GROMACS .gro file of C-alpha atoms in nm:
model
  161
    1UNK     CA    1  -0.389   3.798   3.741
    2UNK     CA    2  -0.698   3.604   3.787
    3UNK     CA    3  -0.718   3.251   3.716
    4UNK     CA    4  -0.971   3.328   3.424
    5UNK     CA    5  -0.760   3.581   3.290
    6UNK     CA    6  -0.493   3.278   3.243
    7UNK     CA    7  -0.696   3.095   3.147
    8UNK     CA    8  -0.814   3.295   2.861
    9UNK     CA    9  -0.457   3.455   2.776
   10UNK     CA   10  -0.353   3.099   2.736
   11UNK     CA   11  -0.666   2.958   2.498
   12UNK     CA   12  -0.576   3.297   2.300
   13UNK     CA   13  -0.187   3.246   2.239
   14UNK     CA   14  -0.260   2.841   2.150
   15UNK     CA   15  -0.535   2.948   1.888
   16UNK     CA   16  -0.300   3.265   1.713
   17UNK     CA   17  -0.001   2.968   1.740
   18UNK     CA   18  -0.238   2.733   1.540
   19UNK     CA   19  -0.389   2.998   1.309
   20UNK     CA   20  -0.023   3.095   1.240
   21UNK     CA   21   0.085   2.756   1.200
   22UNK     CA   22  -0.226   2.667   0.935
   23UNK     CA   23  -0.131   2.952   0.756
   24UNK     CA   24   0.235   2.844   0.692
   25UNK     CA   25   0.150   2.497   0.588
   26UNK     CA   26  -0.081   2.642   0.305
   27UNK     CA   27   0.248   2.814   0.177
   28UNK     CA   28   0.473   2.595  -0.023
   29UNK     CA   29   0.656   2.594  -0.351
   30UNK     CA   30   0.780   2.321  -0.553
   31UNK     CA   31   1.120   2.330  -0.727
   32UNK     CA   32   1.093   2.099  -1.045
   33UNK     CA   33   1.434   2.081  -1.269
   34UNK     CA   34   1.373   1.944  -1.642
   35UNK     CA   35   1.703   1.862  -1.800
   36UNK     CA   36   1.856   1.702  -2.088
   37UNK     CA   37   2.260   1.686  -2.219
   38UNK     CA   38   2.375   2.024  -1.999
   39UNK     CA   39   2.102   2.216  -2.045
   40UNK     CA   40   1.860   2.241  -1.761
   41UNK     CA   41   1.512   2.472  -1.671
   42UNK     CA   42   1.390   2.528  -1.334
   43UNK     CA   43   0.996   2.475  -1.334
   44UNK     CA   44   0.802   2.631  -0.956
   45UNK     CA   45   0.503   2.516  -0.842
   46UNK     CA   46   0.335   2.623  -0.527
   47UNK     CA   47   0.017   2.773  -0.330
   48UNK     CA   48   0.036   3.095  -0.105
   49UNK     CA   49  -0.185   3.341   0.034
   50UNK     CA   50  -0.234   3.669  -0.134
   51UNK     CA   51  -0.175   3.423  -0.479
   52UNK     CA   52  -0.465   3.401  -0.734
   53UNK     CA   53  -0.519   3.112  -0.957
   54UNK     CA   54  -0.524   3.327  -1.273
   55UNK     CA   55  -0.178   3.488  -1.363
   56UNK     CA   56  -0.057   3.770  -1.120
   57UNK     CA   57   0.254   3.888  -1.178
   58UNK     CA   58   0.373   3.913  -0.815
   59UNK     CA   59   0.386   3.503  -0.741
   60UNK     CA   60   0.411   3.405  -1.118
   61UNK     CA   61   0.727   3.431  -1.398
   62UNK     CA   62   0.711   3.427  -1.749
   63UNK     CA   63   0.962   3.199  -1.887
   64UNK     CA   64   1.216   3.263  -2.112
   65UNK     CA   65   1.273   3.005  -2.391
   66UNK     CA   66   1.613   2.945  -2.553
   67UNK     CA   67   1.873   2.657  -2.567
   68UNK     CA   68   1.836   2.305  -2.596
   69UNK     CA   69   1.560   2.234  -2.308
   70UNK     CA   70   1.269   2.454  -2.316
   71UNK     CA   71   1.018   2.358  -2.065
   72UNK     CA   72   0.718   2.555  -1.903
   73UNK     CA   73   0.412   2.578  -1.741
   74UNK     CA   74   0.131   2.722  -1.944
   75UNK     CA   75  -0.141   2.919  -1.790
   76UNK     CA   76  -0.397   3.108  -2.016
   77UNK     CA   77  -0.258   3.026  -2.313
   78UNK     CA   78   0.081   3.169  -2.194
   79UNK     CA   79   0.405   3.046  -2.087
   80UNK     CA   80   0.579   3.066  -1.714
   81UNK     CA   81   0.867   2.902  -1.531
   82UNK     CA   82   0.670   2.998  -1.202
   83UNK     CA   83   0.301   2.976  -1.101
   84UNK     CA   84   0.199   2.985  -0.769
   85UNK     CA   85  -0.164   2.978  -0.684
   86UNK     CA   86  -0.404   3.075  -0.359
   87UNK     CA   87  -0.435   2.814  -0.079
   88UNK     CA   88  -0.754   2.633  -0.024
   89UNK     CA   89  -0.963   2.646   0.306
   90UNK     CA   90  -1.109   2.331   0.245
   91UNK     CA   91  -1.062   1.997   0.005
   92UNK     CA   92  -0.946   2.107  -0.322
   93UNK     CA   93  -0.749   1.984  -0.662
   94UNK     CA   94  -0.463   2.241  -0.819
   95UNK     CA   95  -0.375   2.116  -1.159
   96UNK     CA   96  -0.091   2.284  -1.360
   97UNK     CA   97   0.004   2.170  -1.742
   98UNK     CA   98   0.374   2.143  -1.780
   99UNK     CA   99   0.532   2.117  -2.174
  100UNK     CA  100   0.868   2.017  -2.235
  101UNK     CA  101   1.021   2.066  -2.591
  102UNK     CA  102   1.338   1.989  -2.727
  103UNK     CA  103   1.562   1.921  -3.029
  104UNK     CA  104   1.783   1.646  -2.828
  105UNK     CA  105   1.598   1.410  -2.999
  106UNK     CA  106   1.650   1.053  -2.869
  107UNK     CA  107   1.779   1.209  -2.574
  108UNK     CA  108   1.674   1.103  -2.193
  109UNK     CA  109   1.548   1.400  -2.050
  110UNK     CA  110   1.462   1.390  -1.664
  111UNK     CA  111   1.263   1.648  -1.403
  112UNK     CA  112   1.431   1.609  -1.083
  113UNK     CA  113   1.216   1.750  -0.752
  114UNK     CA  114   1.268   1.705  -0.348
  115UNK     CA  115   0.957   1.515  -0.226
  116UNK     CA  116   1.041   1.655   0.117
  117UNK     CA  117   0.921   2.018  -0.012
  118UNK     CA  118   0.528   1.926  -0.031
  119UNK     CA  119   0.408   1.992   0.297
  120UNK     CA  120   0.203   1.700   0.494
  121UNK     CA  121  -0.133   1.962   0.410
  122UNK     CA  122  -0.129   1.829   0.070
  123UNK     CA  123  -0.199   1.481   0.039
  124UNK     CA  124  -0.083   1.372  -0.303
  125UNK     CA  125   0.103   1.513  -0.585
  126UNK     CA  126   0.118   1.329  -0.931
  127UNK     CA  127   0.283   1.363  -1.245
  128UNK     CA  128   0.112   1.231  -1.501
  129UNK     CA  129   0.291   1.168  -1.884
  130UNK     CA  130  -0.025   1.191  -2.098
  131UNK     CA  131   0.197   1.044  -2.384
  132UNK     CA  132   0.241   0.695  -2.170
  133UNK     CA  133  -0.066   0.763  -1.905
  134UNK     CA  134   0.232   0.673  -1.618
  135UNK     CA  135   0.139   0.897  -1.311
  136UNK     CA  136   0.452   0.922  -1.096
  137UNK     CA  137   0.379   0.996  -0.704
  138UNK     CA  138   0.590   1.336  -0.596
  139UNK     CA  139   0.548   1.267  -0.299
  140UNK     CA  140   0.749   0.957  -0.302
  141UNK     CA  141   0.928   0.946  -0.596
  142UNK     CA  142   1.195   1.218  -0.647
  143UNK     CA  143   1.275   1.178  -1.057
  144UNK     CA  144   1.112   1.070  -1.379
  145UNK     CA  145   1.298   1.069  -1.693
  146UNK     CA  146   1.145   0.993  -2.011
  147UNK     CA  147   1.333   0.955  -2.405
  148UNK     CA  148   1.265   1.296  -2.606
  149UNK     CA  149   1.036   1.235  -2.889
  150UNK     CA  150   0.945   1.613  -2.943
  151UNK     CA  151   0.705   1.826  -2.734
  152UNK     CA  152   0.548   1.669  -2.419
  153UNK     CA  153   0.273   1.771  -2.226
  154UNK     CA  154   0.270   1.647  -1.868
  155UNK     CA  155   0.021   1.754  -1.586
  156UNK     CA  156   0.084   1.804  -1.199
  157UNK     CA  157  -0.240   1.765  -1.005
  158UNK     CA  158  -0.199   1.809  -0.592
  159UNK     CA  159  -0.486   1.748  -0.369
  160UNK     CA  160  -0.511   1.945  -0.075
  161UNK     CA  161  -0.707   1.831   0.267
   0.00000   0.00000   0.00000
């Protein structure tokens, strides 16, 4: 082998190693658990190729509603446990409108999440109570918990680089 042809087969392998590498950090999913007494719901957020931002019923879940915690994500006017949207190539915002509802009235109820599951591509990820305003950082922060006063609407809003 010539020195150019090492050369070149090098330069190749590093770019498919980076292109594959890009492409994995612009997969990720977000497990977010809403719970109150011993009743609990499992909420996923996330971005992956192939995903749309509409509903498509390979990435996303309708949600079932029973029990004493009923919480979703609602996406055209309809209700999922899991939505999972398409990567961006460039700078975007992903917002996703999460409703909790309840009859534990008086009750703490609490979404619990592992910061270390958003990838370093996305460079913030806030939950934001639009009853109090309080924007908690998802990054950092791993809980918030909140006194059931009937349905809640919260939003999740992740910024990608």
């Amino acid at each position: 082998m010539t020195k150019k042809t090492i050369i070149a087969a090098a330069a190749i392998t590093v770019m498919l190693i980076t292109a594959n590498v890009t492409a994995c950090e612009k997969m990720w999913e977000l497990s977010i658990k809403a719970n109150v007494l011993n009743a609990e719901n499992r909420l996923i957020i996330g971005m992956s190729p192939g995903a749309g931002n509409g509903i498509d019923g390979r990435y996303d879940v309708p949600a079932l509603l029973a029990g004493d915690i009923r919480a979703y994500i609602e996406l055209e006017g309809r209700k999922y446990w899991k939505d999972i949207r398409e990567p961006c190539n460039i700078m975007c915002r992903k917002i996703w409108d999460i409703f909790v509802e309840s009859g534990a009235l008086g009750e703490i109820i609490e979404f619990i999440w592992n910061p270390s599951d958003i990838p370093d591509g996305i460079s913030s990820v806030i939950l934001i109570d639009t009853v109090t305003g309080e924007i908690t950082d998802m990054k950092t922060e791993h809980r918030k918990a909140y006194e059931n006063t009937g349905k809640r609407r919260f939003i999740i809003d992740a910024l990608t680089l």
